[in-house]
C-alpha positions as a printed Julia matrix, in Angstrom:
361×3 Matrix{Float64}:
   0.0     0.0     0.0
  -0.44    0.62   -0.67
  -1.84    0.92   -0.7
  -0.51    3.02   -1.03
  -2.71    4.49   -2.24
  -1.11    1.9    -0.78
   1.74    2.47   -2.74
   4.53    0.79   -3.13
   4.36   -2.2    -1.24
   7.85   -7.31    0.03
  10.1    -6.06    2.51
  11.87   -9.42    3.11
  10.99  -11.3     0.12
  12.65  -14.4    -0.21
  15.49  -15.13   -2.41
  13.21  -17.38   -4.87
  11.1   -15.01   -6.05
  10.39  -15.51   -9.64
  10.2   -11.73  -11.1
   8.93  -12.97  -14.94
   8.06  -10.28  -16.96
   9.18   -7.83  -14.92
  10.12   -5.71  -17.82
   5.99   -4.43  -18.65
   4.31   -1.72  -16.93
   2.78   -2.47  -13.38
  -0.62   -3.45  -11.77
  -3.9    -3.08  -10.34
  -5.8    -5.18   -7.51
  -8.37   -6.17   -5.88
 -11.57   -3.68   -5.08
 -11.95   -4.16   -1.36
 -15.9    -4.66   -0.35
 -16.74   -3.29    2.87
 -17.34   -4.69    6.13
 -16.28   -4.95    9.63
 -15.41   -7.38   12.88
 -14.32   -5.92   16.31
 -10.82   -7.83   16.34
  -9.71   -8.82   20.24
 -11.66  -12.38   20.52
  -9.14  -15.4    20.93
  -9.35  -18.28   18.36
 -12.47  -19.88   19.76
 -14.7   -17.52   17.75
 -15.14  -19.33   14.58
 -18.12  -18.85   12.37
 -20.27  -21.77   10.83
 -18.66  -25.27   10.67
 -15.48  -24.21   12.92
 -14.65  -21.71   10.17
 -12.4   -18.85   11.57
 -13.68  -15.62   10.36
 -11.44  -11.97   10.17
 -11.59   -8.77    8.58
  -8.93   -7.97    6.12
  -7.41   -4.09    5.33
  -6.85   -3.97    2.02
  -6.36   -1.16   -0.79
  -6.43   -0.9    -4.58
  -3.07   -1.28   -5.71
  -1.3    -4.28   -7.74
  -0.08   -6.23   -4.11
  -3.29   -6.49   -2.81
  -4.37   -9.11   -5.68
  -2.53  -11.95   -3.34
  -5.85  -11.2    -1.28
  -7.99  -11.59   -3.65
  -6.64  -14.5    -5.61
  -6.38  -16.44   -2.12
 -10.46  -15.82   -1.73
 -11.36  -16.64   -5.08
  -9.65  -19.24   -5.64
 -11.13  -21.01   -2.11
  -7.59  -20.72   -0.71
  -8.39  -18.81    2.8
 -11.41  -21.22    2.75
  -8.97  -24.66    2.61
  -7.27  -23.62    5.33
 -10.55  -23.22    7.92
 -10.83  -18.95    7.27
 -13.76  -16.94    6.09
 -12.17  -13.39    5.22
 -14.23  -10.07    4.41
 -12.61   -7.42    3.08
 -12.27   -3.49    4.18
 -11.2    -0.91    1.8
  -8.23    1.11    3.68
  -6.01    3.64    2.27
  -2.55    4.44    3.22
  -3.94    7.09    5.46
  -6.83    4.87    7.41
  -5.45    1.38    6.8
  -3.3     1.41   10.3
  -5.89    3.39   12.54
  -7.86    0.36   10.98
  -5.29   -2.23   12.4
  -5.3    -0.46   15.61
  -8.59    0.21   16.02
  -9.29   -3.78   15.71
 -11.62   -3.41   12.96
  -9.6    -4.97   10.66
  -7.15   -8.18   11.79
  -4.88   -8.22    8.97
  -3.74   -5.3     7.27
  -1.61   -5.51    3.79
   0.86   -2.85    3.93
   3.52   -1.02    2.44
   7.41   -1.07    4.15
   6.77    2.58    4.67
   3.27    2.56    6.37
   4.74   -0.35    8.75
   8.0     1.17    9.34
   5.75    4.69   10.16
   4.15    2.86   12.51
   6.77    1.82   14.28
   8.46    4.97   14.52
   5.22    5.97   16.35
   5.2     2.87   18.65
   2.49    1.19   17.5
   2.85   -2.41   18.36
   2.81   -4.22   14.77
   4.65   -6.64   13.72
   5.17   -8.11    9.9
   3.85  -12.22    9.7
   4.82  -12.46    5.85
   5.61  -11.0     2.52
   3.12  -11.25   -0.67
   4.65   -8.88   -3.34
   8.19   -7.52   -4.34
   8.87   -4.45   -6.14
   7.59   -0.85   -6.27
   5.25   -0.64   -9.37
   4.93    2.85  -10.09
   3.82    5.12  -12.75
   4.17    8.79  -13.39
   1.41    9.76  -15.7
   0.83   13.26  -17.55
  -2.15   14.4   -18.95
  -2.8    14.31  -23.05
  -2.38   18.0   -23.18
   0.89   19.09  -21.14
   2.6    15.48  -23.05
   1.74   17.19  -26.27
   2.55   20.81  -25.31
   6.34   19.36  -24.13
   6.7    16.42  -26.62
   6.3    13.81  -24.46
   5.91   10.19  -25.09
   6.23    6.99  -23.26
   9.53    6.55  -25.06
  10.88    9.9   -24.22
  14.26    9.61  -22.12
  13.95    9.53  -18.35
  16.64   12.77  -17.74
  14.15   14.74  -20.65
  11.12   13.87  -18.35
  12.32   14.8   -15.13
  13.7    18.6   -17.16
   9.68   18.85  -17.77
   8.58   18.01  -14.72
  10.14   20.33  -12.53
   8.14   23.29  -13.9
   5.07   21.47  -13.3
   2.03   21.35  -10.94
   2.02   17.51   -9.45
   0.11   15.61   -7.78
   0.29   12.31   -5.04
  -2.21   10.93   -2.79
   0.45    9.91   -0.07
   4.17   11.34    1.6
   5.49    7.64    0.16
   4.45    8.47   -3.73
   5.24   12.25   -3.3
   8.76   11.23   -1.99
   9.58    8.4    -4.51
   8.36   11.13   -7.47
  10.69   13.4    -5.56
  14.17   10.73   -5.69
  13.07   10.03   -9.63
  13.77   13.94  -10.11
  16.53   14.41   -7.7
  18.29   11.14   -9.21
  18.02   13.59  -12.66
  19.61   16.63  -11.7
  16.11   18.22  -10.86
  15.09   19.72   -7.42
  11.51   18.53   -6.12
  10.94   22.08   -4.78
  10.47   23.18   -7.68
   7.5    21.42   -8.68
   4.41   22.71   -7.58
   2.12   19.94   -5.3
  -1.2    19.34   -5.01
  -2.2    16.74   -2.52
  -4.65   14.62   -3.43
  -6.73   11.92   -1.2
  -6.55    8.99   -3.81
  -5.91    7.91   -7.28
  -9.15    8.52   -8.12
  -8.82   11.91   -7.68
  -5.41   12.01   -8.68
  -7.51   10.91  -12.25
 -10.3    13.38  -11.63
  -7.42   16.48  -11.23
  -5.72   15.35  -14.46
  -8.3    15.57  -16.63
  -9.69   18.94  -15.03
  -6.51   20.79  -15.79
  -5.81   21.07  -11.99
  -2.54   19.1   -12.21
  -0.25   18.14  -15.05
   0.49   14.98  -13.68
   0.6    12.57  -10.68
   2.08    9.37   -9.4
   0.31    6.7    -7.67
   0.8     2.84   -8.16
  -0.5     0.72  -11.33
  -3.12   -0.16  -12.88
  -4.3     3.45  -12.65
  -1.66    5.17  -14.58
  -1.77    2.52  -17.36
  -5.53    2.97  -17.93
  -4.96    6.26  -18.25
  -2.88    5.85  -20.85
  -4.68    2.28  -22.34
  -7.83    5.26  -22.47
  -5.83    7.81  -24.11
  -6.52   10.46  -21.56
  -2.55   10.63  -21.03
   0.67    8.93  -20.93
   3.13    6.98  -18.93
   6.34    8.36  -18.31
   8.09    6.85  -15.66
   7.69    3.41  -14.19
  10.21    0.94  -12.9
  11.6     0.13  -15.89
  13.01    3.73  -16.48
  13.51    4.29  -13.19
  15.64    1.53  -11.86
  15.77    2.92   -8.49
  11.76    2.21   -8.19
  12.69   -1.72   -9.23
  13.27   -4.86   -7.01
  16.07   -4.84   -7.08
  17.41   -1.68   -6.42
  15.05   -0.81   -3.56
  14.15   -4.47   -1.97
  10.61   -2.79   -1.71
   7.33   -4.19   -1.82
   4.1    -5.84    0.43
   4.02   -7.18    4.15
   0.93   -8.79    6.19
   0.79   -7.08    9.46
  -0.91   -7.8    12.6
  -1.15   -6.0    15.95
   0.67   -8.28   18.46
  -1.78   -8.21   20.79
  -4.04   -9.9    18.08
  -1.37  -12.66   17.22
  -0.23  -13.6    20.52
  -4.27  -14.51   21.04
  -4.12  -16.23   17.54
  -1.02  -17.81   16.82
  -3.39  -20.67   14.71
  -5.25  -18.31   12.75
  -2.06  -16.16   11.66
  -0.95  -19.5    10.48
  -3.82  -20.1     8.44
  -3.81  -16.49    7.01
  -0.21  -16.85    6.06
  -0.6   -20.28    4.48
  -3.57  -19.19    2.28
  -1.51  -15.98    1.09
   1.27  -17.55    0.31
  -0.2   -20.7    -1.41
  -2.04  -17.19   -3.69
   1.75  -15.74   -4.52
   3.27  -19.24   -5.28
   0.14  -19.75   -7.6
   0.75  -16.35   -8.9
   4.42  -16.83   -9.5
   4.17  -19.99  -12.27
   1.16  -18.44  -13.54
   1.85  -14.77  -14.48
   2.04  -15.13  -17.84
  -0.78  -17.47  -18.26
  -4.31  -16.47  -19.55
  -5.86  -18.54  -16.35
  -4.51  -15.87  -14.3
  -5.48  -12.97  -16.61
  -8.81  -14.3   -16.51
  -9.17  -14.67  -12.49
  -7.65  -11.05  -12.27
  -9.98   -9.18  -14.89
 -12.91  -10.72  -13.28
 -11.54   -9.58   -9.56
 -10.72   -6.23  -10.99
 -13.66   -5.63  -13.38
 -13.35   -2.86  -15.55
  -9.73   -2.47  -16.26
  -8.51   -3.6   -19.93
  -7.13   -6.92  -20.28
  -3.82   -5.24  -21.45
  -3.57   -3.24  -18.45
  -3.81   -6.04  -16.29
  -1.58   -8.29  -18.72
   1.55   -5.83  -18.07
   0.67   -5.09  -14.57
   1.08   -8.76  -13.85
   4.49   -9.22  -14.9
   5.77   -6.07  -13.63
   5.88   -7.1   -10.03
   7.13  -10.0    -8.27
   5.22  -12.57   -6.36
   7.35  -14.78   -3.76
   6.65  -18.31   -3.95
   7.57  -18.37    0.21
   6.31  -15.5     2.66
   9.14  -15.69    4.36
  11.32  -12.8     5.04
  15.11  -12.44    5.69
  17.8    -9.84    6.94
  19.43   -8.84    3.51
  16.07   -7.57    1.71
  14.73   -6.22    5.15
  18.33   -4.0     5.01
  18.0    -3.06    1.55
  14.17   -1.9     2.01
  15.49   -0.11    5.54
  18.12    1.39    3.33
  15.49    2.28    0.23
  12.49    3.96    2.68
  14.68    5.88    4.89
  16.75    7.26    2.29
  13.18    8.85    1.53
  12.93   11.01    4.17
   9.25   10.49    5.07
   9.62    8.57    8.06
   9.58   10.66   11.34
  13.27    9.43   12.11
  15.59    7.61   10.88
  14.56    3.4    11.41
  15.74    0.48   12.19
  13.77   -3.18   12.89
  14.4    -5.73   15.09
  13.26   -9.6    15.49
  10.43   -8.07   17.15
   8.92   -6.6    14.12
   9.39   -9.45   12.0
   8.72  -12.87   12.09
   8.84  -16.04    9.63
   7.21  -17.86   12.43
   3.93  -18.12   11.08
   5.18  -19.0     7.16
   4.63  -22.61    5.92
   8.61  -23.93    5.55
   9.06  -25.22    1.84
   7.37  -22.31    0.02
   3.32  -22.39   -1.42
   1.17  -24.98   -2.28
């Protein structure tokens, strides 16, 4: 989280992540339906037949597909969970988490790492996405008025940009638009920032002339452009310092410890579904099976759109974490500058204790 926007979202992906295709233009997710459980009853609280039910926080970004993918395809449900889904933003997705109405919350390395700075007890059960997939779209009009194209060098780009009204619908987009123009000779001051409360109306701003252009992660920068309203930029491809490998970032589960000290079992279960989702995901991103699940859990974006976004991020056939990615991400978010201070984590914000050992079904 996105997001993130949940934005951005593995820290500690494994080493055998598959990252196929990672050389298209990122993704989209899962629409999050509403609903809501109060979150402090032990495991003995099971819904019909012994099934375990919890709330889920969840945004609209490519790494909260894993989610989705683990519902639909009856994955939660093999392992004794009924999950309902609440639509969080970067913004509300921890009070969510805090607040108990919402058990599991998929998060971005920055939104976790923000809450620890604060001293919110969270801690990170597994990782279900690697990469940061990114797009910096412009509207039809200012890519015309400055000849810009989707093939148009990154260094040209960033020139154009920083005489520009912006937008970004969270501190983690805003800052990661900000190192793409810094890395280019370009200072971020000099751009002139809206903030805007989602993509959505990052979109809306676009195509009212408020802003020139925004950043937020896929698919909503890609259907822009799939819709000819405007074009992509800069993504992850052209900005190596947004990919995998470069920044270690990506999507973490996280629970309040409170909640998993009472439900060891059911974290278990939660983890186990995800990751059996990701593994699936992994040796089927290029297959039309997996187009097909995704364009019916994200109705209404293009089948192209979805296509690209699928390969652009990676999807870790284990949801276990380890100490070289979690250094590279700590490395990659605080060289931001959005967290409060300066972090570090511990093994008591991480833990591959609830992770299945041998990687996804």
């Amino acid at each position: 989280m996105g997001h993130h926007d949940t934005d951005g979202s593995v820290v500690g992906s494994p080493t055998s992540v598959t990252r196929r295709g990672l050389r298209a233009v990122a993704l989209a997710t899962a629409l999050a339906l509403g609903a809501t459980l109060t979150s402090a009853c032990g495991e003995s609280a099971s819904g019909q037949d012994g099934v375990v039910a919890v709330t889920v926080g969840s945004g609209d970004n490519i790494f909260d597909l894993p989610l989705k993918v683990a519902d639909a395809n009856g994955y939660f449900r093999k392992h004794g969970l009924q999950v309902k889904f609440v639509s969080v933003t970067a913004a509300t997705g921890p009070a969510a988490l805090e607040s108990g109405s919402v058990q599991f919350l998929n998060s971005s390395p920055t939104g976790f790492l923000t809450a620890l700075s604060k001293g919110i007890p969270q801690i990170a059960i597994a990782a279900d996405g690697l990469g940061n997939p990114l797009g910096i779209v412009v509207s039809k009009k200012f890519a015309e008025a400055n000849k810009l194209s989707a093939t148009t060098p990154p260094e040209q780009v960033a020139k154009v940009l920083g005489n520009s009204i912006g937008g970004a619908s969270s501190a983690n987009t805003k800052a990661q638009a900000s190192m793409f123009l810094k890395t280019r000779g370009v200072d971020p001051a000099k751009v002139k920032w809206v903030s805007l409360p989602s993509p959505s109306a990052n979109k809306a701003a676009l195509n009212s002339g408020q802003i020139d252009w925004f950043i937020t992660s896929e698919p909503t920068p890609l259907s822009i452009q799939h819709a000819g309203e405007g074009v992509v930029v800069a993504d992850p491809l052209r900005a190596p310092e947004w990919s995998p490998e470069r920044s270690g970032y990506g999507e973490l589960v996280v629970v309040r410890k409170d909640y998993v000290e009472k439900n060891a079992g059911t974290a278990k279960k939660f983890v186990a579904a995800v990751q059996d989702a990701t593994a699936y995901m992994n040796t089927h991103v290029q297959d039309t099976e997996l187009l097909n699940l995704t364009m019916k859990l994200m109705p209404g974006i293009p089948a192209p759109v979805l296509q690209a976004s699928l390969g652009q991020a990676g999807w870790p056939a284990s949801a276990a974490m380890n100490d070289e990615e979690w250094k590279k991400t700590l490395g990659f978010v605080n060289g931001l500058g959005v967290l409060p201070k300066v972090m570090t984590v511990t093994a008591n914000d991480w833990t591959n204790k609830y992770a299945p050992s041998g990687g996804g079904a």
